[in-house]
Amino acid sequence: MKKKVVVLTGAGISAESGISTFRDSDGLWEQYRVEDVATYDAYLRNPELVLNFYNERRRQLFQVKPNEGHRQLVRLEEKYDVRIITQNIDNLHEQAGSTHVLHLHGLLTQARSDRDDNLIVDIGDRDIHIGDKAPDGAQLRPHIVWFGEAVPNIEPAAELCEKADYFIVVGTSMNVYPAAGLIHYVPRSTPCYLVDPKAVPISRPITIFQEKAGTGVKKVVDELLNQPSE
Ligand code: NAD
């Protein structure tokens, strides 16, 4: 059986594709306040502002492409059972060709019923407007996990982490919970790697490549492809 590589990615892996990160000084959230666009209360208060914010993110997604960081993770599938857990709401891992991607915080190309969280529809590049209805007649909302909402995929993600033979973290400040807590499910004996140009606080032994995903992910992938994989 192939060994399992579990990869936790954040906004940083998509930065070189041209999608702003969250907390860097030129990040997205310098221009918006989280509580105005990424909470359910904000949506109730001003649905048009929130829908437009995500419509803009979706339009931007259709103007960018996966970068070398995304592509290198696909290369890893030659020898390993690779499972990507991403905090990103873009689909650049899938566009690059990764076959197992678990989205913790939802996906821009999907929408769901305001009344039924399990009624999810593919919308591709289409905007969501007030009055757009889900099949149950309720208003469509972005299929995004907003701050303060439950993260339904956290359990399957934790199960993946428990089975990791190798664990790689790319481009996340490890500030957003519960995603940041996933590393605690990774067995102590599992070799861990981190790729991020900034120093990220991680309280366990980890091999650090303090550089951008475009160059750093290749170094980790080269190292793992040189290991016995079964
Ligand atoms: P974050 O902004 O908190 O952290 C980004 C990290 O990426 C930082 O540590 C930064 O040093 C690093 N980084 C910057 N450029 C990089 C590069 N070229 N290569 C590698 N690393 C780089 O992001 P987060 O930890 O993912 O948390 C942000 C939250 O915001 C998530 O919940 C996510 O859903 C959301 N978000 C998603 C996207 C997206 O889908 N692309 C973009 C912005 C925010």
Coordinates of N, CA and C and ligand atoms in Angstrom, one line a residue:
M1 N 0.8 -1.2 0.0 CA 0.0 0.0 0.0 C 0.9 1.3 0.0
K2 N 0.4 2.2 -0.8 CA 1.2 3.5 -0.8 C 1.1 4.2 0.5
K3 N 2.2 4.8 0.9 CA 2.2 5.7 2.1 C 1.4 6.9 1.9
K4 N 0.9 7.4 3.0 CA 0.0 8.6 2.9 C 0.7 9.9 3.2
V5 N 0.6 10.9 2.3 CA 1.1 12.2 2.6 C -0.1 13.1 2.8
V6 N -0.2 13.7 3.9 CA -1.3 14.7 4.2 C -0.7 16.1 4.1
V7 N -1.4 17.0 3.4 CA -0.9 18.3 3.2 C -2.0 19.3 3.6
L8 N -1.6 20.2 4.5 CA -2.5 21.3 5.0 C -2.1 22.5 4.3
T9 N -3.0 23.1 3.5 CA -2.6 24.3 2.8 C -3.5 25.5 3.2
G10 N -2.9 26.7 3.1 CA -3.7 27.9 3.4 C -3.5 28.9 2.3
A11 N -4.0 30.1 2.5 CA -4.0 31.2 1.5 C -2.6 31.4 0.8
G12 N -1.5 31.1 1.5 CA -0.2 31.3 1.0 C 0.1 30.5 -0.3
I13 N -0.5 29.3 -0.4 CA -0.2 28.5 -1.6 C -0.8 29.1 -2.8
S14 N -1.8 29.9 -2.7 CA -2.4 30.6 -3.9 C -1.9 32.0 -4.1
A15 N -1.0 32.5 -3.2 CA -0.5 33.9 -3.3 C 0.2 34.1 -4.7
E16 N 1.0 33.1 -5.1 CA 1.7 33.3 -6.3 C 0.9 33.2 -7.6
S17 N -0.4 32.8 -7.4 CA -1.4 32.8 -8.5 C -2.0 34.1 -8.6
G18 N -1.8 35.0 -7.6 CA -2.4 36.3 -7.6 C -3.6 36.5 -6.7
I19 N -3.9 35.5 -5.9 CA -5.0 35.7 -4.9 C -4.4 36.2 -3.6
S20 N -5.0 37.3 -3.1 CA -4.5 37.8 -1.9 C -4.6 36.9 -0.7
T21 N -3.6 36.9 0.2 CA -3.7 36.1 1.4 C -4.6 36.9 2.4
F22 N -4.6 36.4 3.6 CA -5.6 36.8 4.6 C -5.0 37.9 5.5
R23 N -3.8 37.6 6.0 CA -3.2 38.5 7.0 C -2.0 39.2 6.6
D24 N -1.4 39.0 5.5 CA -0.2 39.7 5.1 C -0.5 41.2 4.9
S25 N 0.5 42.0 4.9 CA 0.2 43.5 4.9 C -0.6 43.9 3.7
D26 N -0.4 43.2 2.6 CA -1.2 43.6 1.4 C -2.4 42.7 1.2
G27 N -2.7 41.9 2.3 CA -3.8 40.9 2.3 C -5.1 41.5 2.1
L28 N -6.0 40.6 1.7 CA -7.4 41.0 1.5 C -8.1 41.7 2.6
W29 N -7.8 41.3 3.8 CA -8.5 41.7 5.0 C -8.0 43.1 5.5
E30 N -7.0 43.6 4.8 CA -6.6 45.0 5.0 C -7.7 45.9 4.5
Q31 N -8.4 45.4 3.4 CA -9.4 46.3 2.8 C -10.8 46.0 3.3
Y32 N -11.0 44.9 4.0 CA -12.3 44.6 4.5 C -12.2 44.2 6.0
R33 N -13.3 44.5 6.7 CA -13.3 44.0 8.1 C -14.0 42.6 8.1
V34 N -13.4 41.6 8.7 CA -13.9 40.3 8.7 C -15.4 40.3 9.1
E35 N -15.7 41.1 10.1 CA -17.1 41.1 10.7 C -18.1 41.7 9.7
D36 N -17.6 42.4 8.6 CA -18.5 43.0 7.6 C -18.8 42.0 6.5
V37 N -17.9 41.1 6.3 CA -18.1 40.2 5.1 C -18.0 38.7 5.3
A38 N -17.5 38.3 6.4 CA -17.3 36.8 6.6 C -17.9 36.2 7.9
T39 N -19.1 36.7 8.2 CA -19.8 36.1 9.3 C -21.3 36.0 8.9
Y40 N -22.0 35.1 9.6 CA -23.4 35.0 9.3 C -24.2 36.3 9.6
D41 N -23.8 36.9 10.7 CA -24.4 38.2 11.1 C -24.3 39.2 10.1
A42 N -23.1 39.3 9.4 CA -22.9 40.3 8.4 C -23.8 40.0 7.2
Y43 N -24.0 38.7 6.9 CA -24.9 38.3 5.8 C -26.3 38.7 6.1
L44 N -26.7 38.6 7.4 CA -28.1 38.9 7.7 C -28.3 40.5 7.7
R45 N -27.2 41.2 8.1 CA -27.2 42.6 8.1 C -27.2 43.3 6.7
N46 N -26.3 42.7 5.9 CA -26.2 43.4 4.6 C -25.8 42.3 3.6
P47 N -26.9 41.5 3.2 CA -26.6 40.3 2.3 C -26.0 40.7 1.0
E48 N -26.4 41.9 0.5 CA -25.8 42.3 -0.8 C -24.3 42.5 -0.8
L49 N -23.9 43.2 0.3 CA -22.4 43.4 0.4 C -21.7 42.1 0.5
V50 N -22.2 41.2 1.3 CA -21.5 39.9 1.4 C -21.5 39.1 0.1
L51 N -22.7 39.0 -0.5 CA -22.8 38.3 -1.8 C -21.8 38.9 -2.8
N52 N -21.7 40.2 -2.8 CA -20.8 40.9 -3.8 C -19.4 40.6 -3.5
F53 N -19.0 40.6 -2.2 CA -17.7 40.3 -1.8 C -17.3 38.9 -2.4
Y54 N -18.1 37.9 -2.2 CA -17.8 36.6 -2.7 C -18.0 36.5 -4.3
N55 N -18.9 37.3 -4.8 CA -18.9 37.4 -6.3 C -17.6 37.9 -6.9
E56 N -17.0 38.9 -6.2 CA -15.7 39.4 -6.6 C -14.6 38.3 -6.5
R57 N -14.6 37.6 -5.4 CA -13.6 36.5 -5.2 C -13.7 35.5 -6.3
R58 N -15.0 35.2 -6.7 CA -15.2 34.1 -7.7 C -14.8 34.6 -9.0
R59 N -15.1 35.9 -9.4 CA -14.6 36.4 -10.7 C -13.1 36.4 -10.7
Q60 N -12.5 36.7 -9.6 CA -11.0 36.7 -9.6 C -10.5 35.3 -9.8
L61 N -11.1 34.3 -9.2 CA -10.7 33.0 -9.3 C -10.6 32.5 -10.8
F62 N -11.6 33.0 -11.6 CA -11.6 32.6 -13.0 C -10.6 33.4 -13.9
Q63 N -9.9 34.3 -13.2 CA -8.8 35.0 -14.0 C -7.4 34.5 -13.6
V64 N -7.3 33.5 -12.7 CA -6.0 33.1 -12.2 C -5.8 31.6 -12.5
K65 N -4.5 31.2 -12.4 CA -4.2 29.8 -12.7 C -3.4 29.2 -11.5
P66 N -3.4 27.8 -11.4 CA -2.6 27.2 -10.4 C -1.1 27.6 -10.6
N67 N -0.3 27.6 -9.5 CA 1.1 27.9 -9.7 C 2.0 26.6 -9.4
E68 N 3.3 26.8 -9.4 CA 4.2 25.7 -9.2 C 4.0 25.0 -7.9
G69 N 3.6 25.7 -6.8 CA 3.3 25.0 -5.6 C 2.2 24.0 -5.7
H70 N 1.1 24.4 -6.3 CA 0.0 23.5 -6.6 C 0.4 22.3 -7.4
R71 N 1.2 22.6 -8.5 CA 1.6 21.6 -9.5 C 2.5 20.6 -8.8
Q72 N 3.4 21.0 -8.0 CA 4.4 20.1 -7.3 C 3.6 19.0 -6.5
L73 N 2.6 19.5 -5.8 CA 1.8 18.5 -5.0 C 1.2 17.4 -5.8
V74 N 0.8 17.7 -7.1 CA 0.3 16.7 -8.0 C 1.4 15.7 -8.3
R75 N 2.6 16.2 -8.5 CA 3.7 15.3 -8.8 C 3.9 14.2 -7.7
L76 N 3.6 14.6 -6.5 CA 3.8 13.7 -5.4 C 2.9 12.4 -5.5
E77 N 1.8 12.6 -6.2 CA 0.8 11.4 -6.4 C 1.4 10.3 -7.2
E78 N 2.6 10.6 -7.9 CA 3.3 9.5 -8.6 C 3.6 8.3 -7.7
K79 N 4.0 8.7 -6.4 CA 4.4 7.6 -5.5 C 3.6 7.5 -4.2
Y80 N 2.8 8.5 -3.9 CA 2.1 8.5 -2.6 C 0.6 8.6 -2.8
D81 N -0.1 8.2 -1.7 CA -1.5 8.5 -1.5 C -1.6 9.9 -0.9
V82 N -1.8 10.9 -1.7 CA -1.7 12.3 -1.3 C -3.1 12.8 -0.9
R83 N -3.3 13.3 0.3 CA -4.6 13.9 0.7 C -4.3 15.4 1.1
I84 N -5.0 16.3 0.3 CA -4.8 17.7 0.6 C -6.0 18.2 1.4
I85 N -5.7 18.8 2.5 CA -6.7 19.5 3.3 C -6.5 21.0 3.2
T86 N -7.4 21.7 2.6 CA -7.2 23.1 2.3 C -8.1 24.0 3.0
Q87 N -7.6 25.1 3.5 CA -8.5 26.2 4.1 C -9.0 27.1 3.0
N88 N -8.4 26.9 1.8 CA -8.8 27.8 0.7 C -10.1 27.5 0.1
I89 N -10.7 28.6 -0.4 CA -12.0 28.5 -1.0 C -11.9 28.5 -2.5
D90 N -10.7 28.7 -3.0 CA -10.5 28.5 -4.5 C -10.3 27.0 -4.8
N91 N -10.4 26.8 -6.1 CA -10.2 25.3 -6.5 C -8.9 25.1 -7.3
L92 N -7.9 25.8 -6.9 CA -6.6 25.7 -7.7 C -5.9 24.4 -7.6
H93 N -6.1 23.7 -6.4 CA -5.5 22.4 -6.3 C -6.2 21.4 -7.3
E94 N -7.5 21.5 -7.4 CA -8.2 20.7 -8.4 C -7.8 21.0 -9.8
Q95 N -7.8 22.3 -10.1 CA -7.4 22.7 -11.4 C -6.0 22.2 -11.8
A96 N -5.1 22.2 -10.8 CA -3.7 21.7 -11.1 C -3.7 20.2 -11.3
G97 N -4.8 19.5 -10.8 CA -4.9 18.0 -11.0 C -4.8 17.1 -9.8
S98 N -4.8 17.7 -8.6 CA -4.8 16.9 -7.4 C -6.1 16.2 -7.3
T99 N -6.1 14.9 -6.9 CA -7.3 14.1 -7.0 C -8.1 14.0 -5.6
H100 N -7.4 14.2 -4.5 CA -8.1 14.2 -3.2 C -7.9 15.5 -2.5
V101 N -8.9 16.4 -2.6 CA -8.9 17.7 -1.9 C -10.1 17.8 -1.0
L102 N -9.8 18.1 0.3 CA -10.9 18.3 1.3 C -10.9 19.8 1.6
H103 N -12.0 20.4 1.3 CA -12.1 21.9 1.6 C -12.7 22.1 3.0
L104 N -12.0 22.7 3.9 CA -12.4 22.9 5.2 C -13.4 24.1 5.3
H105 N -13.2 25.1 4.4 CA -14.0 26.3 4.5 C -14.9 26.6 3.4
G106 N -15.2 25.5 2.6 CA -16.1 25.6 1.5 C -15.4 26.0 0.2
L107 N -16.2 26.3 -0.8 CA -15.7 26.4 -2.2 C -16.5 27.5 -2.9
L108 N -15.7 28.4 -3.6 CA -16.4 29.5 -4.3 C -17.3 29.1 -5.4
T109 N -17.0 27.9 -6.0 CA -17.8 27.5 -7.2 C -19.0 26.7 -6.7
Q110 N -19.4 26.7 -5.4 CA -20.6 26.1 -5.0 C -21.4 27.1 -4.2
A111 N -22.7 26.8 -4.1 CA -23.6 27.6 -3.3 C -24.5 26.6 -2.5
R112 N -25.2 27.1 -1.5 CA -26.1 26.2 -0.8 C -27.4 27.0 -0.4
S113 N -28.4 26.2 0.0 CA -29.6 26.7 0.5 C -29.4 27.4 1.8
D114 N -30.0 28.5 2.0 CA -30.0 29.3 3.2 C -30.7 28.5 4.3
R115 N -31.5 27.5 3.9 CA -32.4 26.8 4.9 C -31.8 25.4 5.2
D116 N -31.0 24.8 4.2 CA -30.6 23.5 4.4 C -29.1 23.4 4.0
D117 N -28.2 23.3 5.0 CA -26.8 23.3 4.8 C -26.3 22.1 3.8
N118 N -27.2 21.1 3.7 CA -26.7 19.9 2.9 C -27.2 20.0 1.5
L119 N -27.9 21.1 1.2 CA -28.4 21.3 -0.2 C -27.4 22.2 -1.0
I120 N -26.4 21.5 -1.6 CA -25.3 22.2 -2.2 C -25.4 22.1 -3.7
V121 N -25.2 23.2 -4.4 CA -25.3 23.2 -5.9 C -24.0 23.8 -6.5
D122 N -23.6 23.3 -7.6 CA -22.5 23.8 -8.3 C -22.9 25.1 -9.1
I123 N -22.2 26.1 -8.9 CA -22.5 27.4 -9.7 C -21.4 27.8 -10.6
G124 N -20.3 27.1 -10.6 CA -19.2 27.5 -11.5 C -18.8 29.0 -11.3
D125 N -18.8 29.7 -12.4 CA -18.4 31.1 -12.3 C -19.5 32.1 -12.1
R126 N -20.7 31.6 -11.9 CA -21.9 32.5 -11.8 C -22.0 33.3 -10.5
D127 N -22.4 34.5 -10.6 CA -22.6 35.4 -9.4 C -23.8 34.8 -8.6
I128 N -23.9 35.1 -7.3 CA -25.1 34.9 -6.6 C -25.7 36.3 -6.3
H129 N -27.0 36.4 -6.6 CA -27.7 37.6 -6.3 C -28.9 37.4 -5.3
I130 N -29.3 38.4 -4.7 CA -30.5 38.3 -3.8 C -31.7 37.9 -4.8
G131 N -32.5 36.9 -4.3 CA -33.5 36.4 -5.2 C -33.2 35.1 -5.9
D132 N -31.9 34.7 -6.0 CA -31.5 33.5 -6.6 C -31.8 32.3 -5.6
K133 N -32.6 31.3 -6.1 CA -33.1 30.3 -5.2 C -32.4 29.0 -5.4
A134 N -32.3 28.3 -4.2 CA -31.9 26.9 -4.2 C -33.1 26.0 -4.6
P135 N -32.8 24.7 -4.9 CA -34.0 23.9 -5.4 C -35.1 23.8 -4.3
D136 N -34.8 24.1 -3.0 CA -35.9 24.0 -2.0 C -36.6 25.4 -1.9
G137 N -36.3 26.3 -2.8 CA -37.0 27.6 -2.8 C -36.4 28.7 -1.9
A138 N -35.4 28.2 -1.1 CA -34.7 29.2 -0.2 C -33.6 30.0 -0.9
Q139 N -33.3 31.1 -0.4 CA -32.2 32.0 -1.0 C -30.9 31.2 -1.0
L140 N -30.2 31.3 -2.1 CA -28.9 30.7 -2.3 C -27.8 31.6 -1.5
R141 N -26.9 30.9 -0.8 CA -25.8 31.7 -0.2 C -24.5 31.0 -0.6
P142 N -23.4 31.7 -0.5 CA -22.1 31.1 -0.8 C -21.9 29.8 0.1
H143 N -21.3 28.8 -0.5 CA -21.0 27.6 0.2 C -19.6 27.8 0.9
I144 N -19.6 28.7 1.9 CA -18.4 29.1 2.6 C -18.7 29.0 4.1
V145 N -17.7 28.5 4.8 CA -17.8 28.4 6.3 C -17.4 29.8 6.8
W146 N -18.3 30.6 7.3 CA -18.0 31.9 7.8 C -17.5 31.8 9.3
F147 N -16.8 32.8 9.7 CA -16.3 32.8 11.1 C -17.4 32.6 12.0
G148 N -17.2 31.7 13.0 CA -18.3 31.5 14.0 C -19.2 30.3 13.6
E149 N -19.1 29.8 12.3 CA -19.9 28.7 11.9 C -19.1 27.4 12.1
A150 N -19.9 26.3 12.2 CA -19.2 25.0 12.4 C -18.5 24.6 11.1
V151 N -17.4 23.8 11.3 CA -16.6 23.3 10.2 C -16.9 21.8 10.0
P152 N -17.9 21.5 9.2 CA -18.3 20.1 9.1 C -17.1 19.1 8.7
N153 N -16.2 19.6 7.9 CA -15.1 18.7 7.4 C -14.0 18.5 8.4
I154 N -14.1 19.1 9.6 CA -12.9 19.0 10.5 C -12.7 17.6 10.9
E155 N -13.8 16.8 11.1 CA -13.6 15.4 11.6 C -12.9 14.5 10.6
P156 N -13.4 14.5 9.3 CA -12.7 13.7 8.3 C -11.2 14.2 8.1
A157 N -11.0 15.5 8.3 CA -9.6 16.0 8.2 C -8.8 15.5 9.4
A158 N -9.3 15.5 10.6 CA -8.6 15.0 11.7 C -8.2 13.5 11.5
E159 N -9.2 12.7 11.0 CA -9.0 11.3 10.7 C -7.8 11.1 9.7
L160 N -7.8 12.0 8.7 CA -6.7 11.9 7.7 C -5.3 12.2 8.4
C161 N -5.3 13.2 9.3 CA -4.1 13.6 10.0 C -3.6 12.4 10.8
E162 N -4.5 11.7 11.5 CA -4.1 10.6 12.3 C -3.4 9.5 11.6
K163 N -3.7 9.4 10.2 CA -3.1 8.3 9.4 C -1.9 8.8 8.6
A164 N -1.4 10.0 8.8 CA -0.4 10.6 8.0 C 1.0 9.9 8.2
D165 N 1.6 9.4 7.1 CA 3.0 9.0 7.2 C 3.9 10.1 7.1
Y166 N 3.5 11.1 6.3 CA 4.2 12.4 6.2 C 3.2 13.5 6.3
F167 N 3.6 14.7 6.8 CA 2.6 15.8 7.0 C 3.3 17.1 6.5
I168 N 2.7 17.8 5.6 CA 3.3 19.0 5.0 C 2.3 20.2 5.3
V169 N 2.8 21.3 5.7 CA 2.0 22.5 5.9 C 2.6 23.6 5.0
V170 N 1.7 24.2 4.2 CA 2.1 25.2 3.2 C 1.2 26.4 3.3
G171 N 1.9 27.6 3.6 CA 1.2 28.9 3.4 C 0.0 29.1 4.3
T172 N 0.2 28.8 5.6 CA -0.9 29.2 6.5 C -0.3 29.7 7.8
S173 N -0.9 30.8 8.3 CA -0.4 31.4 9.5 C -0.7 30.6 10.7
M174 N -1.5 29.6 10.6 CA -1.9 28.7 11.7 C -2.6 29.6 12.8
N175 N -3.4 30.5 12.3 CA -4.2 31.4 13.2 C -5.7 31.1 13.2
V176 N -6.2 30.4 12.2 CA -7.6 30.1 12.1 C -7.9 28.7 12.7
Y177 N -8.7 28.7 13.7 CA -9.1 27.4 14.3 C -10.5 27.0 13.8
P178 N -10.8 25.7 13.7 CA -10.0 24.6 14.2 C -9.0 24.1 13.3
A179 N -8.8 24.7 12.1 CA -7.8 24.1 11.1 C -6.4 24.0 11.7
A180 N -6.0 25.1 12.5 CA -4.7 25.1 13.0 C -4.4 24.0 14.0
G181 N -5.5 23.5 14.6 CA -5.3 22.4 15.6 C -5.1 21.1 15.0
L182 N -5.3 20.9 13.7 CA -5.2 19.6 13.0 C -3.8 19.0 13.2
I183 N -2.8 19.8 13.3 CA -1.4 19.2 13.5 C -1.3 18.4 14.7
H184 N -2.2 18.6 15.7 CA -2.1 17.8 17.0 C -2.6 16.4 16.8
Y185 N -3.3 16.2 15.7 CA -3.7 14.8 15.4 C -2.7 14.0 14.7
V186 N -1.6 14.6 14.2 CA -0.6 13.9 13.4 C 0.3 13.2 14.4
P187 N 0.5 11.8 14.2 CA 1.3 11.1 15.1 C 2.7 11.7 15.4
R188 N 3.2 11.6 16.6 CA 4.5 12.2 17.0 C 5.6 11.7 16.1
S189 N 5.5 10.5 15.6 CA 6.6 9.9 14.8 C 6.6 10.3 13.3
T190 N 5.5 11.0 12.9 CA 5.4 11.4 11.5 C 6.3 12.6 11.2
P191 N 7.2 12.4 10.2 CA 8.0 13.6 9.8 C 7.1 14.7 9.2
C192 N 7.4 16.0 9.7 CA 6.5 17.1 9.3 C 7.4 18.1 8.6
Y193 N 6.8 18.8 7.6 CA 7.5 19.8 6.8 C 6.7 21.1 6.8
L194 N 7.3 22.3 6.8 CA 6.6 23.5 6.7 C 7.2 24.4 5.6
V195 N 6.3 24.9 4.7 CA 6.8 25.8 3.7 C 6.1 27.2 3.9
D196 N 6.8 28.2 4.2 CA 6.2 29.5 4.4 C 7.3 30.5 4.5
P197 N 7.2 31.7 3.8 CA 8.3 32.7 3.9 C 8.4 33.3 5.3
K198 N 7.3 33.2 6.1 CA 7.4 33.8 7.4 C 7.6 32.7 8.5
A199 N 8.0 33.1 9.6 CA 8.2 32.1 10.7 C 6.7 31.9 11.3
V200 N 6.3 30.6 11.2 CA 5.0 30.2 11.7 C 5.2 29.4 13.0
P201 N 4.5 29.8 14.1 CA 4.7 29.1 15.3 C 4.1 27.7 15.3
I202 N 4.9 26.7 15.4 CA 4.4 25.3 15.4 C 5.2 24.6 16.5
S203 N 4.4 24.0 17.4 CA 5.0 23.5 18.6 C 5.3 22.0 18.5
R204 N 6.1 21.6 17.5 CA 6.5 20.2 17.4 C 7.7 20.2 16.4
P205 N 8.5 19.2 16.5 CA 9.7 19.2 15.5 C 9.2 19.2 14.1
I206 N 9.8 20.1 13.3 CA 9.3 20.2 11.9 C 10.4 20.8 11.0
T207 N 10.6 20.2 9.8 CA 11.6 20.7 8.9 C 11.1 21.9 8.2
I208 N 11.8 23.0 8.3 CA 11.2 24.3 7.8 C 11.9 24.7 6.5
F209 N 11.1 25.0 5.5 CA 11.6 25.7 4.3 C 11.0 27.1 4.3
Q210 N 11.8 28.1 4.8 CA 11.3 29.4 4.9 C 11.4 30.2 3.6
E211 N 10.4 29.8 2.7 CA 10.4 30.4 1.4 C 9.0 30.3 0.8
K212 N 8.9 30.8 -0.4 CA 7.6 30.8 -1.1 C 7.2 29.4 -1.5
A213 N 5.9 29.1 -1.7 CA 5.4 27.8 -2.1 C 6.0 27.4 -3.5
G214 N 6.2 28.4 -4.4 CA 6.6 28.1 -5.7 C 8.0 27.4 -5.8
T215 N 8.9 27.7 -4.8 CA 10.2 27.0 -4.8 C 10.2 26.0 -3.6
G216 N 9.6 26.3 -2.5 CA 9.7 25.4 -1.3 C 9.0 24.1 -1.4
V217 N 7.8 24.1 -2.1 CA 7.1 22.8 -2.2 C 7.9 21.8 -3.0
K218 N 8.6 22.3 -4.0 CA 9.4 21.4 -4.9 C 10.5 20.7 -4.0
K219 N 11.1 21.4 -3.1 CA 12.1 20.9 -2.3 C 11.6 19.7 -1.4
V220 N 10.4 19.9 -0.8 CA 9.8 18.9 0.0 C 9.5 17.7 -0.9
V221 N 8.9 18.0 -2.0 CA 8.4 16.9 -2.9 C 9.6 16.1 -3.4
D222 N 10.7 16.8 -3.8 CA 11.9 16.1 -4.2 C 12.4 15.2 -3.1
E223 N 12.4 15.7 -1.8 CA 12.9 14.9 -0.7 C 12.0 13.6 -0.5
L224 N 10.7 13.8 -0.6 CA 9.8 12.7 -0.4 C 9.9 11.7 -1.5
L225 N 10.1 12.2 -2.7 CA 10.1 11.2 -3.9 C 11.4 10.4 -3.8
N226 N 12.4 10.8 -3.0 CA 13.6 10.1 -2.8 C 13.6 9.1 -1.7
Q227 N 12.4 9.1 -0.9 CA 12.2 8.1 0.2 C 11.6 6.9 -0.3
P228 N 11.8 5.7 0.4 CA 11.0 4.6 0.0 C 9.5 4.9 0.3
S229 N 8.6 4.6 -0.7 CA 7.2 5.1 -0.6 C 6.3 4.0 -0.1
E230 N 6.7 2.7 0.0 CA 5.8 1.7 0.4 C 6.2 1.0 1.7
Ligands
NAD1 P1 -3.3 33.7 6.3 O1 -3.4 34.9 5.4 O2 -3.6 33.8 7.7 O3 -1.8 33.2 6.2 C1 -1.1 33.1 5.0 C2 0.2 32.5 5.1 O4 0.8 32.4 3.8 C3 1.2 33.4 5.9 O5 1.8 32.6 6.9 C4 2.1 33.9 4.9 O6 3.5 34.1 5.4 C5 2.1 32.8 3.9 N1 2.5 33.1 2.5 C6 2.4 34.3 1.9 N2 2.9 34.2 0.6 C7 3.3 32.9 0.5 C8 3.8 32.2 -0.6 N3 4.1 32.8 -1.8 N4 4.1 30.9 -0.4 C9 3.8 30.3 0.7 N5 3.3 30.9 1.8 C10 3.0 32.2 1.7 O7 -4.1 32.5 5.6 P2 -4.7 31.1 6.2 O8 -3.8 30.6 7.3 O9 -5.0 30.3 5.1 O10 -6.1 31.6 6.9 C11 -6.9 32.4 6.1 C12 -8.3 32.1 6.0 O11 -8.8 32.9 4.9 C13 -8.7 30.7 5.6 O12 -9.8 30.4 6.4 C14 -9.1 30.8 4.2 O13 -10.4 30.1 4.0 C15 -9.3 32.2 3.9 N6 -8.7 32.7 2.6 C16 -8.7 31.9 1.5 C17 -8.1 32.3 0.3 C18 -8.1 31.4 -0.9 O14 -9.0 30.7 -1.0 N7 -7.1 31.5 -1.8 C19 -7.4 33.6 0.3 C20 -7.5 34.4 1.4 C21 -8.1 33.9 2.6

